[in-house]
PDB file of N, CA and C in Angstrom:
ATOM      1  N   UNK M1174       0.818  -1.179   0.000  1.00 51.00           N
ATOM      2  CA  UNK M1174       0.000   0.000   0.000  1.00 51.00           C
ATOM      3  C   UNK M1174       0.868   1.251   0.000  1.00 51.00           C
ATOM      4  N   UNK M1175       0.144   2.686  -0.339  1.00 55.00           N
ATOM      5  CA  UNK M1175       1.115   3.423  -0.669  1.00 55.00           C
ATOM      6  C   UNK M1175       1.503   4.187   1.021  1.00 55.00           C
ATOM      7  N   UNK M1176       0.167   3.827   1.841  1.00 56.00           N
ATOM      8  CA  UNK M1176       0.392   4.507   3.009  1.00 56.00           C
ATOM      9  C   UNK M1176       1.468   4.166   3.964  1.00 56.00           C
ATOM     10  N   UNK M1177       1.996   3.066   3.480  1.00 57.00           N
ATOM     11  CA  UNK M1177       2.858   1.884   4.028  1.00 57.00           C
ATOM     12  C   UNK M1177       4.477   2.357   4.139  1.00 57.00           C
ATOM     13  N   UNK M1178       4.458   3.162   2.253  1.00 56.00           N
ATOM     14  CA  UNK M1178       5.458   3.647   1.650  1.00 56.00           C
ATOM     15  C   UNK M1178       5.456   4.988   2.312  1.00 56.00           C
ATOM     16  N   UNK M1179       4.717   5.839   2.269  1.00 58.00           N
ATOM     17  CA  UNK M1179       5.194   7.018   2.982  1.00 58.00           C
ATOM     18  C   UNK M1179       5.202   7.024   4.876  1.00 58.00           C
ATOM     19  N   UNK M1180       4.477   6.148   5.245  1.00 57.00           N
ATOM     20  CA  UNK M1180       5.043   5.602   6.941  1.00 57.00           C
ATOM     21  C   UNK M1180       6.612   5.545   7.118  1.00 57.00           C
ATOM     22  N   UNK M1181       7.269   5.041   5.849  1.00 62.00           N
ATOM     23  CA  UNK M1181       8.955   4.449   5.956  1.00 62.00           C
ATOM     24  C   UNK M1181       9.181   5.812   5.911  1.00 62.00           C
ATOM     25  N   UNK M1182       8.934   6.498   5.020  1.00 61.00           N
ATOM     26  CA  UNK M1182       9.587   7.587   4.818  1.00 61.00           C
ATOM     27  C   UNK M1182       9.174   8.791   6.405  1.00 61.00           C
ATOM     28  N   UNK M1183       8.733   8.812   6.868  1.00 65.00           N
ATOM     29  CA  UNK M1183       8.520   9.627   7.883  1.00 65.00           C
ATOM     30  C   UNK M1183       9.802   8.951   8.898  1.00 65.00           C
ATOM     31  N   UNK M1184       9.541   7.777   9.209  1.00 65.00           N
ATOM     32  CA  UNK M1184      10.307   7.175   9.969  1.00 65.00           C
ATOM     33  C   UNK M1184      11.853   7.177   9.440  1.00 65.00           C
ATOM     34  N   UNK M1185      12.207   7.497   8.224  1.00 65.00           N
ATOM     35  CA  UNK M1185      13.353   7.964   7.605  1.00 65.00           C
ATOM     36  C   UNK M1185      13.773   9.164   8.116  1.00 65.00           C
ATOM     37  N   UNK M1186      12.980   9.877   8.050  1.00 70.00           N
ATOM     38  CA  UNK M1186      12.998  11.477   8.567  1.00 70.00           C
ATOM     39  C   UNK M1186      13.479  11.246  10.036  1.00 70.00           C
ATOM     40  N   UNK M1187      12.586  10.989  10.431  1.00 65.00           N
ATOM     41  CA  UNK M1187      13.043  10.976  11.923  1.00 65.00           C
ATOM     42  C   UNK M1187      14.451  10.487  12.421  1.00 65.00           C
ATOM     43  N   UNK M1188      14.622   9.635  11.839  1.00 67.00           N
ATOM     44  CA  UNK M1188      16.341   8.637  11.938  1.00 67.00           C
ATOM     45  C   UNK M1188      16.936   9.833  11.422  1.00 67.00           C
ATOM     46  N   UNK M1189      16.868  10.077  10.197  1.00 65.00           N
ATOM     47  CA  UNK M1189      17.581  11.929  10.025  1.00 65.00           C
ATOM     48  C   UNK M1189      18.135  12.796  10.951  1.00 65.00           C
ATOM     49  N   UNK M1190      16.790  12.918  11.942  1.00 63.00           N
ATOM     50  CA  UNK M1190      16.797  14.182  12.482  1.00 63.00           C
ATOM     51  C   UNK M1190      17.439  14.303  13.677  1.00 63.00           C
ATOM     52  N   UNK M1191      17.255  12.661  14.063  1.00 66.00           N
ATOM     53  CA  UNK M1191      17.834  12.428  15.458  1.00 66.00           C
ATOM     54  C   UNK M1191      19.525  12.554  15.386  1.00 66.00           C
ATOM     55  N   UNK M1192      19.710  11.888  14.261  1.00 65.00           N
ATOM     56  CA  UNK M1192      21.165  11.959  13.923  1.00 65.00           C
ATOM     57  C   UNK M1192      22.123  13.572  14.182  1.00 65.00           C
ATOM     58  N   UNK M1193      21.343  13.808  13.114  1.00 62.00           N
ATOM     59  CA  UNK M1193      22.062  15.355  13.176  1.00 62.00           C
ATOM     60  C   UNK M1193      21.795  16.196  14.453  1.00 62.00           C
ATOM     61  N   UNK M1194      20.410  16.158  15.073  1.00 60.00           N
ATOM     62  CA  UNK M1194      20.704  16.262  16.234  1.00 60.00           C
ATOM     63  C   UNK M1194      21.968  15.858  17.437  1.00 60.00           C
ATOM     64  N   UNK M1195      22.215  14.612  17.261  1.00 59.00           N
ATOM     65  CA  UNK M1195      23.362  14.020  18.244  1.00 59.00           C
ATOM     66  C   UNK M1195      24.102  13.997  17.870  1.00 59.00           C
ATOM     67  N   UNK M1196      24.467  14.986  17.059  1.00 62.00           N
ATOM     68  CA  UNK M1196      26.384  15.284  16.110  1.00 62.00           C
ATOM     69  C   UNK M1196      26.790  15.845  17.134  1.00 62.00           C
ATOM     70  N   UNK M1197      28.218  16.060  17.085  1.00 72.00           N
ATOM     71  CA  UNK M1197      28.786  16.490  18.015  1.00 72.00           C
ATOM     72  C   UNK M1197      29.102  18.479  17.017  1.00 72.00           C
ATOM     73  N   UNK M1198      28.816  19.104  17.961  1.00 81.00           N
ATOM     74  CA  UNK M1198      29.675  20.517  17.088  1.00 81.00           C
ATOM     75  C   UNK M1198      31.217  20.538  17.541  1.00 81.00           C
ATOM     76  N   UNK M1199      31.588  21.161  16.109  1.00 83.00           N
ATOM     77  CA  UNK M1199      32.905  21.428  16.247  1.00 83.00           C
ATOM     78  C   UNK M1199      33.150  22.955  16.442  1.00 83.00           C
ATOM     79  N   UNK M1200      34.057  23.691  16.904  1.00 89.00           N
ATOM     80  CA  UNK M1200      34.182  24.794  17.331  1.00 89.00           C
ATOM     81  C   UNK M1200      35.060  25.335  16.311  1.00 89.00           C
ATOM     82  N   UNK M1201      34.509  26.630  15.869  1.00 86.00           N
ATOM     83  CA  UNK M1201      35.233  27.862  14.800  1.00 86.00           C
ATOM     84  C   UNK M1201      36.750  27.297  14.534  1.00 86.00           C
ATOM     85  N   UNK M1202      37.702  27.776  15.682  1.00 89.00           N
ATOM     86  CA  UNK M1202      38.821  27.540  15.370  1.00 89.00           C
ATOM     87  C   UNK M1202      39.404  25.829  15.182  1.00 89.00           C
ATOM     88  N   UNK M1203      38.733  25.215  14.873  1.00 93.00           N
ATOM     89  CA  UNK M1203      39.276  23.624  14.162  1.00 93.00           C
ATOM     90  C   UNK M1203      38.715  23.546  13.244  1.00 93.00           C
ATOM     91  N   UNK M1204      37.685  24.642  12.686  1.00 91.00           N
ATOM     92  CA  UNK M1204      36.834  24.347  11.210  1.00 91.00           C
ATOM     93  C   UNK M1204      38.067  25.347  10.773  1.00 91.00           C
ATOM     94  N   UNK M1205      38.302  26.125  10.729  1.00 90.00           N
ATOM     95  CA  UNK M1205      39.266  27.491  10.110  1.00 90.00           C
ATOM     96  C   UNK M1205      40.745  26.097   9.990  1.00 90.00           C
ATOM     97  N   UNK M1206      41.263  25.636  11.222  1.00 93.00           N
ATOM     98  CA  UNK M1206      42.337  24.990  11.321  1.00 93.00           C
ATOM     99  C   UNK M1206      42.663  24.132  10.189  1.00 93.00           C
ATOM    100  N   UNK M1207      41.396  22.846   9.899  1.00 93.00           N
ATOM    101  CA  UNK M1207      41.667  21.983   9.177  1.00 93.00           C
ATOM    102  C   UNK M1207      41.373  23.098   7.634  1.00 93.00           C
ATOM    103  N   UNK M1208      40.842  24.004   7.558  1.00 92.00           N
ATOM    104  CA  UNK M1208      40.486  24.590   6.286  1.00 92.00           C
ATOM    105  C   UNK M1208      42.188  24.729   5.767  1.00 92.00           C
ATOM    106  N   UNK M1209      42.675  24.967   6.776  1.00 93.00           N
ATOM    107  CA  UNK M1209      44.094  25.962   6.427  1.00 93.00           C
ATOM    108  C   UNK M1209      45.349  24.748   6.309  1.00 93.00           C
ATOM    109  N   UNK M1210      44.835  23.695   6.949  1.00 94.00           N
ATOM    110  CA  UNK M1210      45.868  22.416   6.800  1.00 94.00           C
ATOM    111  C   UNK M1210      45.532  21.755   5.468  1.00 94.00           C
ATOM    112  N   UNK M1211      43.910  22.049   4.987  1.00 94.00           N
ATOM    113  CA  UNK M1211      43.609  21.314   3.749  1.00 94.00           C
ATOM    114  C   UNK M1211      44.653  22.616   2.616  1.00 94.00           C
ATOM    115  N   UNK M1212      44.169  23.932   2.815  1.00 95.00           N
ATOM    116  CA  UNK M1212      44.688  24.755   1.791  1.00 95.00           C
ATOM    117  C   UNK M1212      46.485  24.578   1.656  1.00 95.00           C
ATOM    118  N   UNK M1213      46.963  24.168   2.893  1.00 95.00           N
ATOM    119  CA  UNK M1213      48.428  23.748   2.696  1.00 95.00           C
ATOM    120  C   UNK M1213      48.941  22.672   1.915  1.00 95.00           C
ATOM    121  N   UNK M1214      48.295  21.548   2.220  1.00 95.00           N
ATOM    122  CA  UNK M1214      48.302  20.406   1.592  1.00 95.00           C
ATOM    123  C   UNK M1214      48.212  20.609  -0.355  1.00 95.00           C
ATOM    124  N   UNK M1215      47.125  21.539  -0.456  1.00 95.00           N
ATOM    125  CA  UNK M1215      47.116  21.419  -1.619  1.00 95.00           C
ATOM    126  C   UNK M1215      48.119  22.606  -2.361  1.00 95.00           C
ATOM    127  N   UNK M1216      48.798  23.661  -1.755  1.00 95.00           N
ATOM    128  CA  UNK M1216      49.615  24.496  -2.259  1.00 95.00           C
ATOM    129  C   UNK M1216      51.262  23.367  -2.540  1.00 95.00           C
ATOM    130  N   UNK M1217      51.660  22.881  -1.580  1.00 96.00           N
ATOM    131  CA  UNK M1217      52.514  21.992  -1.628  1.00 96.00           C
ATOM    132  C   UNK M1217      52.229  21.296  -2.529  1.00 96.00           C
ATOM    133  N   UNK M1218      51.220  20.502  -2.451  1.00 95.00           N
ATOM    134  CA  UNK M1218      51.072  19.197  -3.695  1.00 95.00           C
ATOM    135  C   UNK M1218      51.204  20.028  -5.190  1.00 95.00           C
ATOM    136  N   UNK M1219      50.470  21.446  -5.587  1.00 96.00           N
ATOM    137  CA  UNK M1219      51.318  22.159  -6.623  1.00 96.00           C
ATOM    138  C   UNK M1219      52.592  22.580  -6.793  1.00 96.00           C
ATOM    139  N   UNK M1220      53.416  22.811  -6.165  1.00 96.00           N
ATOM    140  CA  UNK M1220      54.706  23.302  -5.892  1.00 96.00           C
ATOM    141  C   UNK M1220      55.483  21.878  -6.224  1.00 96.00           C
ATOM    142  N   UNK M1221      55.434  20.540  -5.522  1.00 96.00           N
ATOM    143  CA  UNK M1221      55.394  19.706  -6.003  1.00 96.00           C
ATOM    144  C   UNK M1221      56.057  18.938  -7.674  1.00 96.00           C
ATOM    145  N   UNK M1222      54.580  19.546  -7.480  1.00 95.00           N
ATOM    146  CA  UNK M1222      54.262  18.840  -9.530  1.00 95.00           C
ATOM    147  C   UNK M1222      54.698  20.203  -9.736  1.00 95.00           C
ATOM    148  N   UNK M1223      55.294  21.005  -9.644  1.00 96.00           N
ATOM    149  CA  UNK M1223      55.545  22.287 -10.519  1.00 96.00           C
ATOM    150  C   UNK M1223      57.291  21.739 -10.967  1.00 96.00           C
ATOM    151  N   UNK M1224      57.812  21.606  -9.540  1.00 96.00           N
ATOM    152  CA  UNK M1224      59.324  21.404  -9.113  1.00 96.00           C
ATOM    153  C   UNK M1224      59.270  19.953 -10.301  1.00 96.00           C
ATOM    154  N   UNK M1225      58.484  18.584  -9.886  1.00 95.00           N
ATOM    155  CA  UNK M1225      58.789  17.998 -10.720  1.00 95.00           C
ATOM    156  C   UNK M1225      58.847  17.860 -12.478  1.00 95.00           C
ATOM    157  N   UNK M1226      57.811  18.567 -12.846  1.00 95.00           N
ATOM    158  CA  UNK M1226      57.885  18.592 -14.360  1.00 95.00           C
ATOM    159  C   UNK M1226      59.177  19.785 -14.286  1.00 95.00           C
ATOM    160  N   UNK M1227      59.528  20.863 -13.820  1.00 95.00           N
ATOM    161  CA  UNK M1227      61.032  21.740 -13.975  1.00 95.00           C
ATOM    162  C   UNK M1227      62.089  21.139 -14.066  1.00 95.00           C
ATOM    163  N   UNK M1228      62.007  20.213 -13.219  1.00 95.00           N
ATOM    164  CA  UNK M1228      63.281  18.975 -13.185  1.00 95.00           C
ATOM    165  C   UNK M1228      63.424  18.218 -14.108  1.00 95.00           C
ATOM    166  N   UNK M1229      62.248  17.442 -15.307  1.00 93.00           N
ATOM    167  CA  UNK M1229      62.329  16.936 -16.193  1.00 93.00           C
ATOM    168  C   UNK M1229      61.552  15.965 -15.854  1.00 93.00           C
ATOM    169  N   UNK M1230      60.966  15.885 -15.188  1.00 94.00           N
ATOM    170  CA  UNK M1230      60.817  13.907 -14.653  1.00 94.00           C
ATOM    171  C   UNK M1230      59.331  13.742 -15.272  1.00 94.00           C
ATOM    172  N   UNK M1231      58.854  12.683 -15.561  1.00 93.00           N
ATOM    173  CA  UNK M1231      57.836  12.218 -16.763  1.00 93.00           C
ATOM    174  C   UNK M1231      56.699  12.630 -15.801  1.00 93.00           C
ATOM    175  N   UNK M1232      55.883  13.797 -16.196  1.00 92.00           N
ATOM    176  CA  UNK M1232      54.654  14.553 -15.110  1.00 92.00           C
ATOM    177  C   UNK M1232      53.717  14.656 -16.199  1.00 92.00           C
ATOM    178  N   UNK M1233      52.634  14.374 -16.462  1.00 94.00           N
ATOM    179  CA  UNK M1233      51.763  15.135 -17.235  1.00 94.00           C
ATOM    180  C   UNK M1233      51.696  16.670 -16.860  1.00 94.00           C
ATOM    181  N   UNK M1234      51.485  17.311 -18.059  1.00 95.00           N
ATOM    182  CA  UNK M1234      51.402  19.179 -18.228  1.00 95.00           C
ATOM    183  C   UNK M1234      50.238  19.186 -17.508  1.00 95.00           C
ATOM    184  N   UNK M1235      49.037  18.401 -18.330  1.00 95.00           N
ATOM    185  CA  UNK M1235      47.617  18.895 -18.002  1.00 95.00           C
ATOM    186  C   UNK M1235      47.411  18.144 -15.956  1.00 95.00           C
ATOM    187  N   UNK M1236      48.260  17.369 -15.173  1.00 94.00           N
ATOM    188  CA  UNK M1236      47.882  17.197 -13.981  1.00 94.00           C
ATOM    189  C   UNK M1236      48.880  17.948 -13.039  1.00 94.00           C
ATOM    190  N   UNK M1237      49.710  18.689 -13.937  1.00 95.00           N
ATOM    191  CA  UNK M1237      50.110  19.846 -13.365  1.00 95.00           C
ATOM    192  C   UNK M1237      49.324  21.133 -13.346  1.00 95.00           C
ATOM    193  N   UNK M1238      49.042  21.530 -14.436  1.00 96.00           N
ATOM    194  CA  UNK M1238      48.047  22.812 -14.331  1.00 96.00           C
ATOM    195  C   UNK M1238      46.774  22.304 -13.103  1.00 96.00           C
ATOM    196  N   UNK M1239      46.167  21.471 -13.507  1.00 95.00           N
ATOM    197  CA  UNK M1239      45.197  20.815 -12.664  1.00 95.00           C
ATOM    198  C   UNK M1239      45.308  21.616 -11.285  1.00 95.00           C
ATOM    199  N   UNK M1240      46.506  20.898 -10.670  1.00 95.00           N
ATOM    200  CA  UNK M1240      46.846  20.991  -9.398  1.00 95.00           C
ATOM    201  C   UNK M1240      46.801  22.411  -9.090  1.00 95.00           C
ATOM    202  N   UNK M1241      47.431  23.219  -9.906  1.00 96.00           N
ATOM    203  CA  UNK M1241      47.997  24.562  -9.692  1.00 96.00           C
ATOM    204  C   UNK M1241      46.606  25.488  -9.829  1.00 96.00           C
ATOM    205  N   UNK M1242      45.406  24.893 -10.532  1.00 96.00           N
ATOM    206  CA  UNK M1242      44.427  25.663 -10.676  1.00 96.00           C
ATOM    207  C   UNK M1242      43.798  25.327  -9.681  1.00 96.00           C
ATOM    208  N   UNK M1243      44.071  24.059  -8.829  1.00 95.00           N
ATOM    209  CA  UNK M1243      42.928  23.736  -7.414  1.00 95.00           C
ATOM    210  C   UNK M1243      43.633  24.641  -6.227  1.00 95.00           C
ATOM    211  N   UNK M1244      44.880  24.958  -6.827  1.00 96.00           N
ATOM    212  CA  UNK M1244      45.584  25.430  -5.272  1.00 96.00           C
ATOM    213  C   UNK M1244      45.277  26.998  -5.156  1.00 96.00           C
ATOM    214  N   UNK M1245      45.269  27.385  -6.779  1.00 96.00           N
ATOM    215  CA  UNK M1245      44.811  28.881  -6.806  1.00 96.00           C
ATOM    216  C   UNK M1245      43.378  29.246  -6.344  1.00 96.00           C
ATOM    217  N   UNK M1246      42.405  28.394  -6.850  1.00 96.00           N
ATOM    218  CA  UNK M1246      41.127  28.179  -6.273  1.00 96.00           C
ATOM    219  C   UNK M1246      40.390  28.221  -4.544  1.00 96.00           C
ATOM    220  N   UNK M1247      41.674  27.608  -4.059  1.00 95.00           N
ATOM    221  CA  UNK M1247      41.341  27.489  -2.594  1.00 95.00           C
ATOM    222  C   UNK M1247      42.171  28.706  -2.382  1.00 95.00           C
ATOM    223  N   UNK M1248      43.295  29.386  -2.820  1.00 96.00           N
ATOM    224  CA  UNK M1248      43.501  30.241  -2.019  1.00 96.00           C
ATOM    225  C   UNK M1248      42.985  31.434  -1.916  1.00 96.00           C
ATOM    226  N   UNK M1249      42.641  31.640  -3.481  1.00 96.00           N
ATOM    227  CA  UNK M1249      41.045  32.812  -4.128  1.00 96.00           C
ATOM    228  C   UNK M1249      40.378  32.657  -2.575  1.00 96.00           C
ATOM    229  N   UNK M1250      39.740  31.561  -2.059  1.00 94.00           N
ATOM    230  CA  UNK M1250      38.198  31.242  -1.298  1.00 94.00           C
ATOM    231  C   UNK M1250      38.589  31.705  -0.151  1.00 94.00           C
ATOM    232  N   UNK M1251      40.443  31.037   0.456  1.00 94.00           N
ATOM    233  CA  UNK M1251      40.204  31.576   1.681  1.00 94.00           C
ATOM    234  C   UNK M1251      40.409  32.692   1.790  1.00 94.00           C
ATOM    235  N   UNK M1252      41.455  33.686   0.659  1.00 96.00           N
ATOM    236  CA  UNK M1252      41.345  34.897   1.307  1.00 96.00           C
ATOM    237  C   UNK M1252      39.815  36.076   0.818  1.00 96.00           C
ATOM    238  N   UNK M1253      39.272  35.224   0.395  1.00 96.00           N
ATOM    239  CA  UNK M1253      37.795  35.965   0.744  1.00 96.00           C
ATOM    240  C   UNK M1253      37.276  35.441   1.857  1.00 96.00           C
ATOM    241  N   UNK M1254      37.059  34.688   2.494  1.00 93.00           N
ATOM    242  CA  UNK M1254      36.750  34.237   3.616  1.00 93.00           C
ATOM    243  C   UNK M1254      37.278  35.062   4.877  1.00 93.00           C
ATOM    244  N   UNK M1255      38.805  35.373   4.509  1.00 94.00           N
ATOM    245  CA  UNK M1255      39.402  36.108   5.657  1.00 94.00           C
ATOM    246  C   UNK M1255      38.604  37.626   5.595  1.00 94.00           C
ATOM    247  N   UNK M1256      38.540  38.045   3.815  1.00 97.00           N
ATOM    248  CA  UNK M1256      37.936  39.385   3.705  1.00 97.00           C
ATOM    249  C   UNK M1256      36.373  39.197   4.528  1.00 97.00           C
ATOM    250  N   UNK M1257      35.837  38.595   3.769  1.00 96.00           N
ATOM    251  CA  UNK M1257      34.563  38.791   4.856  1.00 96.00           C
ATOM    252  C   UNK M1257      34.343  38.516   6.578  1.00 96.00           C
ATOM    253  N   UNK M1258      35.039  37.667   7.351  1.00 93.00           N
ATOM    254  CA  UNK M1258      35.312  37.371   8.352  1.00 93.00           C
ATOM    255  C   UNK M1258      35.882  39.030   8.903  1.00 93.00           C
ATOM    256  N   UNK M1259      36.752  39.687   8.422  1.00 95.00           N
ATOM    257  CA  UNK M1259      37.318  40.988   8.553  1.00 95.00           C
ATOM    258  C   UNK M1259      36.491  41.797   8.013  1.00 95.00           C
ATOM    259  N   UNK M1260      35.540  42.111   7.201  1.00 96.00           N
ATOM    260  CA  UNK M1260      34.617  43.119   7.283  1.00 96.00           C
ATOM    261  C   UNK M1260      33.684  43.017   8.148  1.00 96.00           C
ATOM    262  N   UNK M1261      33.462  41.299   8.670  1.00 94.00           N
ATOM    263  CA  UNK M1261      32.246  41.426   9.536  1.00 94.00           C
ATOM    264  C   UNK M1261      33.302  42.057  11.146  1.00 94.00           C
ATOM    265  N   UNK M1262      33.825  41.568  11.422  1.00 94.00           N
ATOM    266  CA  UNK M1262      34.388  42.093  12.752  1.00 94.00           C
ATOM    267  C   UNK M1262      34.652  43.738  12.517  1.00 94.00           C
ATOM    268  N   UNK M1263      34.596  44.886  11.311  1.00 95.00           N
ATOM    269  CA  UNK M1263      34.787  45.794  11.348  1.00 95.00           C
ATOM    270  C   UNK M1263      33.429  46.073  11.721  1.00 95.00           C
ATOM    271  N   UNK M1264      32.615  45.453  10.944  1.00 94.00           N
ATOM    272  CA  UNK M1264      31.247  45.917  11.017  1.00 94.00           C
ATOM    273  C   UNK M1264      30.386  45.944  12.937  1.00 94.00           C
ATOM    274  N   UNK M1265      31.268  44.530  13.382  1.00 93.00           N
ATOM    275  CA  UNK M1265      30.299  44.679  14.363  1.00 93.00           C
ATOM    276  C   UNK M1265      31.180  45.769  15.230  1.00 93.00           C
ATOM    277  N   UNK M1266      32.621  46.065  15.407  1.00 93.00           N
ATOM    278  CA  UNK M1266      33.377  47.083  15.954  1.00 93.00           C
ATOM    279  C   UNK M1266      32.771  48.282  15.922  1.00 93.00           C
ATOM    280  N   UNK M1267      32.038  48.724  14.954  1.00 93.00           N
ATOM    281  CA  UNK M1267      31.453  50.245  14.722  1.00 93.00           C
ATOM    282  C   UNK M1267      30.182  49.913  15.488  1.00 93.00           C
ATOM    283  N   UNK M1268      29.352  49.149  15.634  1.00 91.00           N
ATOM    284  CA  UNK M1268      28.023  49.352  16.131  1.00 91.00           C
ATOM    285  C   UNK M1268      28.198  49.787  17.378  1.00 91.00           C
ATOM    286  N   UNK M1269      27.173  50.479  17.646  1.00 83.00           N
ATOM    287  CA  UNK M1269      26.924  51.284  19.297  1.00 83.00           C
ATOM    288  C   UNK M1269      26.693  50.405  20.087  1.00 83.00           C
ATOM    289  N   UNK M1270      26.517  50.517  21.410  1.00 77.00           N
ATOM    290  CA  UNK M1270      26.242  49.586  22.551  1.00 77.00           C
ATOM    291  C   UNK M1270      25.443  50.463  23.101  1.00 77.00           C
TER     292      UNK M1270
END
């Protein structure tokens, strides 16, 4: 029956909700932390493949650019991230009390 089929699905929901409910939160500075250990990881891994195809050693061109366009990418994001993070703390600095 179809009422049968949407019963599961409620009861889906609920298993959902409870879940994400009983996550644990993580706190600002270890979300920023690992952001900045991931953005390292991937500046190195370009530098890397940059050093190795300079050296000569058998690299594909195109999984070099690759790299170098993911590392530019994340670093584009975080330093907008820092920009907005820093306009918001200007912003709340000026408000009155």
């Amino acid at each position: 029956m179809a009422i049968e089929a949407i019963g599961a699905l409620d009861a889906l929901r609920l298993n959902a909700a409870e879940q994400t409910a009983a996550a644990p939160t993580t706190d600002f500075s270890t979300v920023v932390g690992q952001g900045l250990s991931h953005l390292d990881g991937r500046l190195q891994a370009a530098d890397a493949a940059t050093q190795a195809l300079a050296s000569g050693q058998n690299v594909p061109v195109h999984e070099v650019m690759i790299a170098m366009e993911q590392a530019r990418m994340e670093l584009t994001f975080a330093v907008e991230v820092r920009n907005r993070l820093f306009e918001s703390y200007q912003e709340l600095a000026r408000m009155q009390l």
